[in-house]
mmCIF file of N, CA and C in Angstrom:
data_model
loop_
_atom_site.group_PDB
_atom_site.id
_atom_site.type_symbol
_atom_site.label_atom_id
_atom_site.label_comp_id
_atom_site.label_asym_id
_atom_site.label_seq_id
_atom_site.Cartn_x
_atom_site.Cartn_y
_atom_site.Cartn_z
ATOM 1 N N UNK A 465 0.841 -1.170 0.000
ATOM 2 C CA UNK A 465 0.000 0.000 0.000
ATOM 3 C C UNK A 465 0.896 1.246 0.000
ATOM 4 N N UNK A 466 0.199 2.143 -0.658
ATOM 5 C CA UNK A 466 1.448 3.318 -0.959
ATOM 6 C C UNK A 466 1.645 3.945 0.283
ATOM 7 N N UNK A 467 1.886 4.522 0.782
ATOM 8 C CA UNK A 467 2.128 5.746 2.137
ATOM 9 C C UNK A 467 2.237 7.357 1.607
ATOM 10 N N UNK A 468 1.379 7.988 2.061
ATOM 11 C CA UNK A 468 1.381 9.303 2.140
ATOM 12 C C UNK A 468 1.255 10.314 3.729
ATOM 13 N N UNK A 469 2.531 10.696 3.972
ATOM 14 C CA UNK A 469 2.324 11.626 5.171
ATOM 15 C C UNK A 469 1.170 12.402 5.168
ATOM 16 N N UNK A 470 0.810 12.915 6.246
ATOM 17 C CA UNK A 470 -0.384 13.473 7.279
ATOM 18 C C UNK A 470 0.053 15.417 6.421
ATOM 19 N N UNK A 471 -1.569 15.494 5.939
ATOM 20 C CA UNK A 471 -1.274 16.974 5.584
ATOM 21 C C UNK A 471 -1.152 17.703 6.199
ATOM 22 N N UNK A 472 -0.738 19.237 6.015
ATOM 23 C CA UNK A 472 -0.623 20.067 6.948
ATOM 24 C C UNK A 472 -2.305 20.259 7.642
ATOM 25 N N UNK A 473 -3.027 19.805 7.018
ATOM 26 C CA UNK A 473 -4.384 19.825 7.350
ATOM 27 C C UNK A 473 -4.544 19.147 8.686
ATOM 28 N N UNK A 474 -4.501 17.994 8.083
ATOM 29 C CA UNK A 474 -4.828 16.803 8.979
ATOM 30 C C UNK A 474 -3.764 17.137 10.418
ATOM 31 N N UNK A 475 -2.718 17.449 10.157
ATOM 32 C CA UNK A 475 -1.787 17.654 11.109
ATOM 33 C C UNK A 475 -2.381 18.749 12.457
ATOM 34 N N UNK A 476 -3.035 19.666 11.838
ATOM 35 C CA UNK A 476 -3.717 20.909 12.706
ATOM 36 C C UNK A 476 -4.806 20.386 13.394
ATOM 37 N N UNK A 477 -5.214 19.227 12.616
ATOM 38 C CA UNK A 477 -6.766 18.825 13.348
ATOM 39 C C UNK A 477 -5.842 17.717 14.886
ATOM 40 N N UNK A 478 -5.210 16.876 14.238
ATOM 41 C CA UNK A 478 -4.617 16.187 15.384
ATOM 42 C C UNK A 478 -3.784 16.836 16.400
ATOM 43 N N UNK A 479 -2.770 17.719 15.614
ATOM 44 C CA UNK A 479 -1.994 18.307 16.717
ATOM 45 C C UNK A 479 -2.587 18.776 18.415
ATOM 46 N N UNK A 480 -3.716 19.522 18.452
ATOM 47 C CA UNK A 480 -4.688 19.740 20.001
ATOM 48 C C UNK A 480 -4.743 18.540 20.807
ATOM 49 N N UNK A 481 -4.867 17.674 20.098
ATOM 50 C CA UNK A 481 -5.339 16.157 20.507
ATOM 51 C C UNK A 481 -4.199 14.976 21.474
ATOM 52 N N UNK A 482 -3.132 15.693 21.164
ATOM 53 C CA UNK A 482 -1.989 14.587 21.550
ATOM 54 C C UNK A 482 -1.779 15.535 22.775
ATOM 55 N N UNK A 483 -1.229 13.774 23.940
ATOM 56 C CA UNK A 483 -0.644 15.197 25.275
ATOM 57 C C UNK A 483 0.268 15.625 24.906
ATOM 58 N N UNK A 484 0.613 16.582 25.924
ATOM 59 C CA UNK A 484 1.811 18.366 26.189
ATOM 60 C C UNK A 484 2.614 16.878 26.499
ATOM 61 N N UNK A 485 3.977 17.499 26.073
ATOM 62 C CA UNK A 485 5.374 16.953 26.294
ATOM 63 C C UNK A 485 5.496 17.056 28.174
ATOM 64 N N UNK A 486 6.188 16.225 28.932
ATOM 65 C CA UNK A 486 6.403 16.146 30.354
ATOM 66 C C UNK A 486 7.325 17.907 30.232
ATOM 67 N N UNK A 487 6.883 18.525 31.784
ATOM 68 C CA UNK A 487 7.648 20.007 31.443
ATOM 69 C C UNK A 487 9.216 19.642 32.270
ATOM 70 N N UNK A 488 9.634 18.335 32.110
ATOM 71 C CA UNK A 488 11.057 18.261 32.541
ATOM 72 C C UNK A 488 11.052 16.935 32.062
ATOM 73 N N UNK A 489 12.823 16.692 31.866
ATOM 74 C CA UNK A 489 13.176 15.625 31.458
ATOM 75 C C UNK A 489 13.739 15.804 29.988
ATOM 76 N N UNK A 490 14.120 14.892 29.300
ATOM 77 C CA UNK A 490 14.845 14.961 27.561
ATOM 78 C C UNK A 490 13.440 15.598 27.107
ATOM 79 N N UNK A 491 13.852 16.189 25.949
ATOM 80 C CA UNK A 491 12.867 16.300 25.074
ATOM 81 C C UNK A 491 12.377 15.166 24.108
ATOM 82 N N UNK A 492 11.059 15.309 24.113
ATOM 83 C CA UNK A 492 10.890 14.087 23.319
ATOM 84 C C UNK A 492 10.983 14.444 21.758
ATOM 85 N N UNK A 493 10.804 13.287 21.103
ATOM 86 C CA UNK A 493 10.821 13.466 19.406
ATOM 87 C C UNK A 493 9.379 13.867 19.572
ATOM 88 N N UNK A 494 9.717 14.462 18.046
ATOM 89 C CA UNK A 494 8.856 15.409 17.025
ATOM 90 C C UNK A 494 7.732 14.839 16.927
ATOM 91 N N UNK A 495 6.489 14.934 17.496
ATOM 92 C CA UNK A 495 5.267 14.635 17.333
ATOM 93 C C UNK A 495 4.218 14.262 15.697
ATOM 94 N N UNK A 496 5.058 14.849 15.347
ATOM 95 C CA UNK A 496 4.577 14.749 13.794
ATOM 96 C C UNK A 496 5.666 14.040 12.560
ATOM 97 N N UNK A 497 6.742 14.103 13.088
ATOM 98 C CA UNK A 497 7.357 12.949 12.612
ATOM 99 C C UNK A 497 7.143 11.765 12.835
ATOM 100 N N UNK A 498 6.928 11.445 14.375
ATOM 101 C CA UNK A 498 6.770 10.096 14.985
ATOM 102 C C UNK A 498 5.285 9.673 14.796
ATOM 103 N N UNK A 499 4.603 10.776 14.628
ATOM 104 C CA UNK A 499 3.550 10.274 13.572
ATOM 105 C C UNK A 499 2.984 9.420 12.482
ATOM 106 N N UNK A 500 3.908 10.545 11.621
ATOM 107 C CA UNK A 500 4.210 10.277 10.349
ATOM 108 C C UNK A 500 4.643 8.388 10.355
ATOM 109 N N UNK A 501 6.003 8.468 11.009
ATOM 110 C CA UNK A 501 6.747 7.063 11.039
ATOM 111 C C UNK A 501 5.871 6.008 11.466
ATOM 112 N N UNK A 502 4.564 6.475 12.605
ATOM 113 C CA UNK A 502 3.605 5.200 13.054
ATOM 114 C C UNK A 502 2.911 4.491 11.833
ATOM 115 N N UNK A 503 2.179 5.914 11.016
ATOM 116 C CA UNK A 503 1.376 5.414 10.323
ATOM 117 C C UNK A 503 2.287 4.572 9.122
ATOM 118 N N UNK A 504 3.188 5.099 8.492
ATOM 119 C CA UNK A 504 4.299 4.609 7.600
ATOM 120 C C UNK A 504 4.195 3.184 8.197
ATOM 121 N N UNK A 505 4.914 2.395 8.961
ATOM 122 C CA UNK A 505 4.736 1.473 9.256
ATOM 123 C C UNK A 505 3.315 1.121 9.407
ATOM 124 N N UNK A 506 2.222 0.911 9.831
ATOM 125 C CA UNK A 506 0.870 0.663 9.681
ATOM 126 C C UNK A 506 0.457 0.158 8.607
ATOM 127 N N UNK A 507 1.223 1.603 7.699
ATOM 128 C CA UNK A 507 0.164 1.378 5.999
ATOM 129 C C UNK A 507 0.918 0.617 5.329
ATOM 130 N N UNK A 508 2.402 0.645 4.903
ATOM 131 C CA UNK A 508 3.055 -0.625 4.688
ATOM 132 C C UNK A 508 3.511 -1.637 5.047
ATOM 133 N N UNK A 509 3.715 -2.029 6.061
ATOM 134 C CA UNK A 509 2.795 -3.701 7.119
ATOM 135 C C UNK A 509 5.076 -3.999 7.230
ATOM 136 N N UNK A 510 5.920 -2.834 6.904
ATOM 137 C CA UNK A 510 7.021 -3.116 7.368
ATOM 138 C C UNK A 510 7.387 -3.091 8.637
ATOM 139 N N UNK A 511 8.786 -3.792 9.125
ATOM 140 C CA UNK A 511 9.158 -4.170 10.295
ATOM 141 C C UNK A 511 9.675 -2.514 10.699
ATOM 142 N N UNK A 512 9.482 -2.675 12.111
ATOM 143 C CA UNK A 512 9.401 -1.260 12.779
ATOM 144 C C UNK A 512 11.261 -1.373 12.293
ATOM 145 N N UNK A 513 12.093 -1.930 12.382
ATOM 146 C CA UNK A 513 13.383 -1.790 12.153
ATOM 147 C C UNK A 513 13.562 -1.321 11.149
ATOM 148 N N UNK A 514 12.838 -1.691 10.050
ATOM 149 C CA UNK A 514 13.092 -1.546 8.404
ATOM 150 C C UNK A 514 12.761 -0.052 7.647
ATOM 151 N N UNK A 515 11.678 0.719 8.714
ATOM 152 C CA UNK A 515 11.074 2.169 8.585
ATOM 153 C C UNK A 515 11.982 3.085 8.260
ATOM 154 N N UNK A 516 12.038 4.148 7.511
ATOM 155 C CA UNK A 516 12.973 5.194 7.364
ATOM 156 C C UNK A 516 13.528 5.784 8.174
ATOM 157 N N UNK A 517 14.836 5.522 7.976
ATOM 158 C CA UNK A 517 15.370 6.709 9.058
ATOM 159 C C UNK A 517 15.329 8.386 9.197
ATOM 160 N N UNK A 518 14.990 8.619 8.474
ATOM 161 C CA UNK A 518 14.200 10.283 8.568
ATOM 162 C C UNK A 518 13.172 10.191 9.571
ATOM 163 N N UNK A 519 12.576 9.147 10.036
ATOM 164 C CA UNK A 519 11.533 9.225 10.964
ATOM 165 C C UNK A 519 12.013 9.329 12.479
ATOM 166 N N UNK A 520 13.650 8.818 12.365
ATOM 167 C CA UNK A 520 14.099 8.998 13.936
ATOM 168 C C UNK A 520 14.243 7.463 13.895
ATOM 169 N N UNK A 521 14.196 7.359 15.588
ATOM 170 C CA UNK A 521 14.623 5.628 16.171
ATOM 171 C C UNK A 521 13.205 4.974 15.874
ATOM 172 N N UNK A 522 13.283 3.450 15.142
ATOM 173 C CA UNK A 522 12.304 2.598 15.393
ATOM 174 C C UNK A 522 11.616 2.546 16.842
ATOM 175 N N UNK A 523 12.328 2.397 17.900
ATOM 176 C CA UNK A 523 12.417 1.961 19.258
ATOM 177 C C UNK A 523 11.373 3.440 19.759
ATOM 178 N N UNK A 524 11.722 4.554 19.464
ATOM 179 C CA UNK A 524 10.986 5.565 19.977
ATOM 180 C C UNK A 524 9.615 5.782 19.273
ATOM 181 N N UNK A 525 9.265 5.207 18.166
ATOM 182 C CA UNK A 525 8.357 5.360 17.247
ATOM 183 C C UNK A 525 7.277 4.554 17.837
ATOM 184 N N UNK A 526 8.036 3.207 17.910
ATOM 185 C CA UNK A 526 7.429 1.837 18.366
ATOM 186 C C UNK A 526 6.394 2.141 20.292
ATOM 187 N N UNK A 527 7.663 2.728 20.535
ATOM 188 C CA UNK A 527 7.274 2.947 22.299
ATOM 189 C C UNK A 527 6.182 4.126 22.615
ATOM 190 N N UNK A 528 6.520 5.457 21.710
ATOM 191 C CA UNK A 528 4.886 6.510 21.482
ATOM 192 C C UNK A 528 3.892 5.408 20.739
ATOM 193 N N UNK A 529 3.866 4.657 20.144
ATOM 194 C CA UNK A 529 2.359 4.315 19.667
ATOM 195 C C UNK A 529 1.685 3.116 20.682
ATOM 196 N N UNK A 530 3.115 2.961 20.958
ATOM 197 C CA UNK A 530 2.169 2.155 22.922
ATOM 198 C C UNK A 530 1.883 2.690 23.814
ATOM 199 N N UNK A 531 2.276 3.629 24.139
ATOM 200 C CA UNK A 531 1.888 4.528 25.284
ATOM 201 C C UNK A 531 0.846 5.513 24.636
ATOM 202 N N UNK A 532 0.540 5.571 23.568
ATOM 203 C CA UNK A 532 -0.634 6.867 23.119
ATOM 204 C C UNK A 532 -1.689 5.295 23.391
ATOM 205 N N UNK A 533 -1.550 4.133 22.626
ATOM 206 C CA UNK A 533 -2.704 3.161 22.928
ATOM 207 C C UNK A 533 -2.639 3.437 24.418
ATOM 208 N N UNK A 534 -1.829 2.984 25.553
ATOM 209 C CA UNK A 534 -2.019 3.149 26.920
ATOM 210 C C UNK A 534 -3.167 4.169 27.048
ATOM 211 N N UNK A 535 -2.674 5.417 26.571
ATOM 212 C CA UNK A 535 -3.571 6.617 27.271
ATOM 213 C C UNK A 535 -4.747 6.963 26.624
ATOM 214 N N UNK A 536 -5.034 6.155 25.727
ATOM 215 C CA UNK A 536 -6.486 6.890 24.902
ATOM 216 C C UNK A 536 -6.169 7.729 23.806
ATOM 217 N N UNK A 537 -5.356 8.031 23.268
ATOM 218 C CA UNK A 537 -4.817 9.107 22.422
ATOM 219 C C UNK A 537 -5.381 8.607 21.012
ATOM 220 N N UNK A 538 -5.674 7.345 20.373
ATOM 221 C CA UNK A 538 -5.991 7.038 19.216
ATOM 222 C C UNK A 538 -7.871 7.076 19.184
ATOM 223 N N UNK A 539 -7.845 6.644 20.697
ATOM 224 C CA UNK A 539 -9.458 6.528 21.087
ATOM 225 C C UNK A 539 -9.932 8.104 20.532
ATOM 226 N N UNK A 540 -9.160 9.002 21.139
ATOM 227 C CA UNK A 540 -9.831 10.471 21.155
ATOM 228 C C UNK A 540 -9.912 10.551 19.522
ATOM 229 N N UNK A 541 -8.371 10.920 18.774
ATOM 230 C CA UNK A 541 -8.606 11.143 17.754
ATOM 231 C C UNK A 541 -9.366 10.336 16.299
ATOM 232 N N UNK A 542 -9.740 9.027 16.867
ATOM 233 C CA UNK A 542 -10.414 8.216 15.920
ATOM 234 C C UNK A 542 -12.322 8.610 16.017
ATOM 235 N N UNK A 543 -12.377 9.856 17.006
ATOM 236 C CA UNK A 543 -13.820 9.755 17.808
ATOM 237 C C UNK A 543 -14.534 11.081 16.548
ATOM 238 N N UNK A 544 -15.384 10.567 16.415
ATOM 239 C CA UNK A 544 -16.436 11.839 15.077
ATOM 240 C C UNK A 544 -16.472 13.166 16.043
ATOM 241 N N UNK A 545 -16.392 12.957 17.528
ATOM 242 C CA UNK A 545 -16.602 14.196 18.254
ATOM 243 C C UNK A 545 -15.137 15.121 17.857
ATOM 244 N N UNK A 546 -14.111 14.142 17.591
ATOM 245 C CA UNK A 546 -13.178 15.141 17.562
ATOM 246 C C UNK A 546 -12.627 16.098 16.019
ATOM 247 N N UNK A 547 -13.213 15.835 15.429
ATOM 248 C CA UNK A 547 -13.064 16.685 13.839
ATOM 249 C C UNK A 547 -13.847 17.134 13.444
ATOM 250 N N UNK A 548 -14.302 18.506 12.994
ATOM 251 C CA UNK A 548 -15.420 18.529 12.124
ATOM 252 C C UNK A 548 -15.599 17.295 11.190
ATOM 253 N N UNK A 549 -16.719 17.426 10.727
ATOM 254 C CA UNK A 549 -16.948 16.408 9.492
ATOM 255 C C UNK A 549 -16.375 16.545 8.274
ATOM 256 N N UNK A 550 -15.906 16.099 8.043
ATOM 257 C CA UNK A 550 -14.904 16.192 6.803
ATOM 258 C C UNK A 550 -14.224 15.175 6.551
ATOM 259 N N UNK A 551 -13.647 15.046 4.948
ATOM 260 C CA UNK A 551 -12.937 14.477 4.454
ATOM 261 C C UNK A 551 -11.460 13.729 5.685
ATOM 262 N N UNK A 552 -10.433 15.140 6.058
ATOM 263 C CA UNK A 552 -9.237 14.265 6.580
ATOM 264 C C UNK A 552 -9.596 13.207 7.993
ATOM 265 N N UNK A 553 -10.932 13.707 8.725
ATOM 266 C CA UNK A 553 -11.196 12.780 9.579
ATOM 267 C C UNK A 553 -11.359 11.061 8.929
ATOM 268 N N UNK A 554 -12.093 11.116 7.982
ATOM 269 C CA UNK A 554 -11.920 9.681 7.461
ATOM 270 C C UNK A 554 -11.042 9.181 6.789
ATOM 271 N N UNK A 555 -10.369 10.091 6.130
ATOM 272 C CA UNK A 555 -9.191 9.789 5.423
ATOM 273 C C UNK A 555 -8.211 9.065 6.679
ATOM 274 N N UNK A 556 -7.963 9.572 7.658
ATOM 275 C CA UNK A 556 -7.025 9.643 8.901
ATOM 276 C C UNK A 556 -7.662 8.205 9.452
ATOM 277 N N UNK A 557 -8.872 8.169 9.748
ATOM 278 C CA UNK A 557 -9.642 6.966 10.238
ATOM 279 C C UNK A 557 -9.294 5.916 9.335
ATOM 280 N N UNK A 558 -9.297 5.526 8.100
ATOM 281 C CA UNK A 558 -8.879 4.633 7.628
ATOM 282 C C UNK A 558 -7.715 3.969 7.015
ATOM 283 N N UNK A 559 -6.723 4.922 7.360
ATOM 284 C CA UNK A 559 -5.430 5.176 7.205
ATOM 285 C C UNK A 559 -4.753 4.619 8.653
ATOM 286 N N UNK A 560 -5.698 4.656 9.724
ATOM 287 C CA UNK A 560 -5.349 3.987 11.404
ATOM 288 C C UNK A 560 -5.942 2.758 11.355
ATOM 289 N N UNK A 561 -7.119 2.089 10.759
ATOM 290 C CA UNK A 561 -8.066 0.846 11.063
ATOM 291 C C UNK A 561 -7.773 0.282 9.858
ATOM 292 N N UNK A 562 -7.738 0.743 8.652
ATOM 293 C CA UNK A 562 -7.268 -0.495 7.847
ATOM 294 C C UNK A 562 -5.545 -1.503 7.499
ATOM 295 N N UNK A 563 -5.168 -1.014 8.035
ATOM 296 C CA UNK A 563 -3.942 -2.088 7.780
ATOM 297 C C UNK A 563 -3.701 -2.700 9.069
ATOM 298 N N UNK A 564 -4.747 -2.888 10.127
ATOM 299 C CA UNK A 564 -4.809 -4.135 11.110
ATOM 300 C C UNK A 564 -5.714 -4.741 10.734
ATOM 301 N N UNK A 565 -6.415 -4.421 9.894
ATOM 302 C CA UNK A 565 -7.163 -6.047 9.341
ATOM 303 C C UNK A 565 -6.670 -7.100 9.035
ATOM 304 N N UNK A 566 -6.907 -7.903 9.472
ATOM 305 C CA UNK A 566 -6.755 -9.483 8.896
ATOM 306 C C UNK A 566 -5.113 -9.562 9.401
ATOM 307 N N UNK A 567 -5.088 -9.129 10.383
ATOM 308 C CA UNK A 567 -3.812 -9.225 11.294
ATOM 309 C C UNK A 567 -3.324 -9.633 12.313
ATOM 310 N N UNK A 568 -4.687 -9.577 12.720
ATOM 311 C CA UNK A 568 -4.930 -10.154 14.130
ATOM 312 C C UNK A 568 -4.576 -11.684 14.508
ATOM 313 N N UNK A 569 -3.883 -11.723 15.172
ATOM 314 C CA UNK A 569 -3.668 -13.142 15.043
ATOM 315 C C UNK A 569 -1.930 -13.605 14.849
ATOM 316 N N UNK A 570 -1.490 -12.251 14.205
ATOM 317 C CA UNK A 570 0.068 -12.904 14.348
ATOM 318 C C UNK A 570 0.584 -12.569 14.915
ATOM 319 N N UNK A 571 0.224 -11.668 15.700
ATOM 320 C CA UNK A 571 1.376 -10.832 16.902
ATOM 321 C C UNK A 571 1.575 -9.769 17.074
ATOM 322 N N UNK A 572 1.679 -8.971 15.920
ATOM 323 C CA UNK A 572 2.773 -7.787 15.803
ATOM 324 C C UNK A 572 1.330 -6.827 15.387
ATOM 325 N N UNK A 573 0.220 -6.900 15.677
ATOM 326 C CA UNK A 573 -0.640 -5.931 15.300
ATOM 327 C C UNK A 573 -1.136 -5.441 16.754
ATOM 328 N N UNK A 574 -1.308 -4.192 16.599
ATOM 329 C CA UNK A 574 -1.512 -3.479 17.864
ATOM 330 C C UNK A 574 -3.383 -2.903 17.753
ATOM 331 N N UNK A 575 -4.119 -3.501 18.272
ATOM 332 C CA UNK A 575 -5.336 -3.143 17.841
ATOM 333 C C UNK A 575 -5.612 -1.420 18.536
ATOM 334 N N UNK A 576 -5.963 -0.569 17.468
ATOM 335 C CA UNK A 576 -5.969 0.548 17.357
ATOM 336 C C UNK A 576 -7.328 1.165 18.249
ATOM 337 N N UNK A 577 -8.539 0.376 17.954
ATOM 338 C CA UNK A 577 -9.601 0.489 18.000
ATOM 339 C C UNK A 577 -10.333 -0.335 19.175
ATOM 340 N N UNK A 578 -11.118 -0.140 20.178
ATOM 341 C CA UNK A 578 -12.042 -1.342 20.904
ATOM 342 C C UNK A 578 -13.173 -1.354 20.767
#
């Protein structure tokens, strides 16, 4: 499946949505890179190792999209309450729920959705 990064559109609608960085400690990576790199891996079903390195560390990519599942963070932004109605909300919605289909079952799929 091809991959296309998150527009500046789509980016403005999610950006509100993700928590504030801790106000001490390292800084974390780029919210919209590590984005970018989740869904990249998602939509082309590659090994978190194998992902571009423009996206930063696999390991940090891998560890924000477990801890945003931990906290609700995909719950919020997958929710109709949180976008106007429009196009990038579904675009974004099916760009998160379709490449764990028919996945379930081998391991390495992180169910997005409950």
């Amino acid at each position: 499946m091809k991959f296309e990064e998150l527009t500046e559109k789509e980016w403005e609608l999610i950006e509100p949505l993700l928590p504030p960085p801790a106000p001490t400690g390292r800084p974390r990576a780029d919210d919209k890179k590590t984005l970018n790199a989740i869904l990249y891996v998602l939509t082309t079903g590659c090994r978190w190792m194998d992902m571009p390195g423009e996206y930063g560390s696999y390991v940090t990519t891998w560890r924000r999209l477990k801890r945003w599942e931990e906290e609700g963070v995909w719950d919020i932004i997958l929710q109709d309450k949180a976008h106007p109605p429009h196009a990038p909300n579904v675009r974004l919605s099916v760009r998160l729920v379709l490449p764990q289909v028919g996945r379930r079952g081998r391991g390495d799929a992180i169910p997005l959705m409950r």
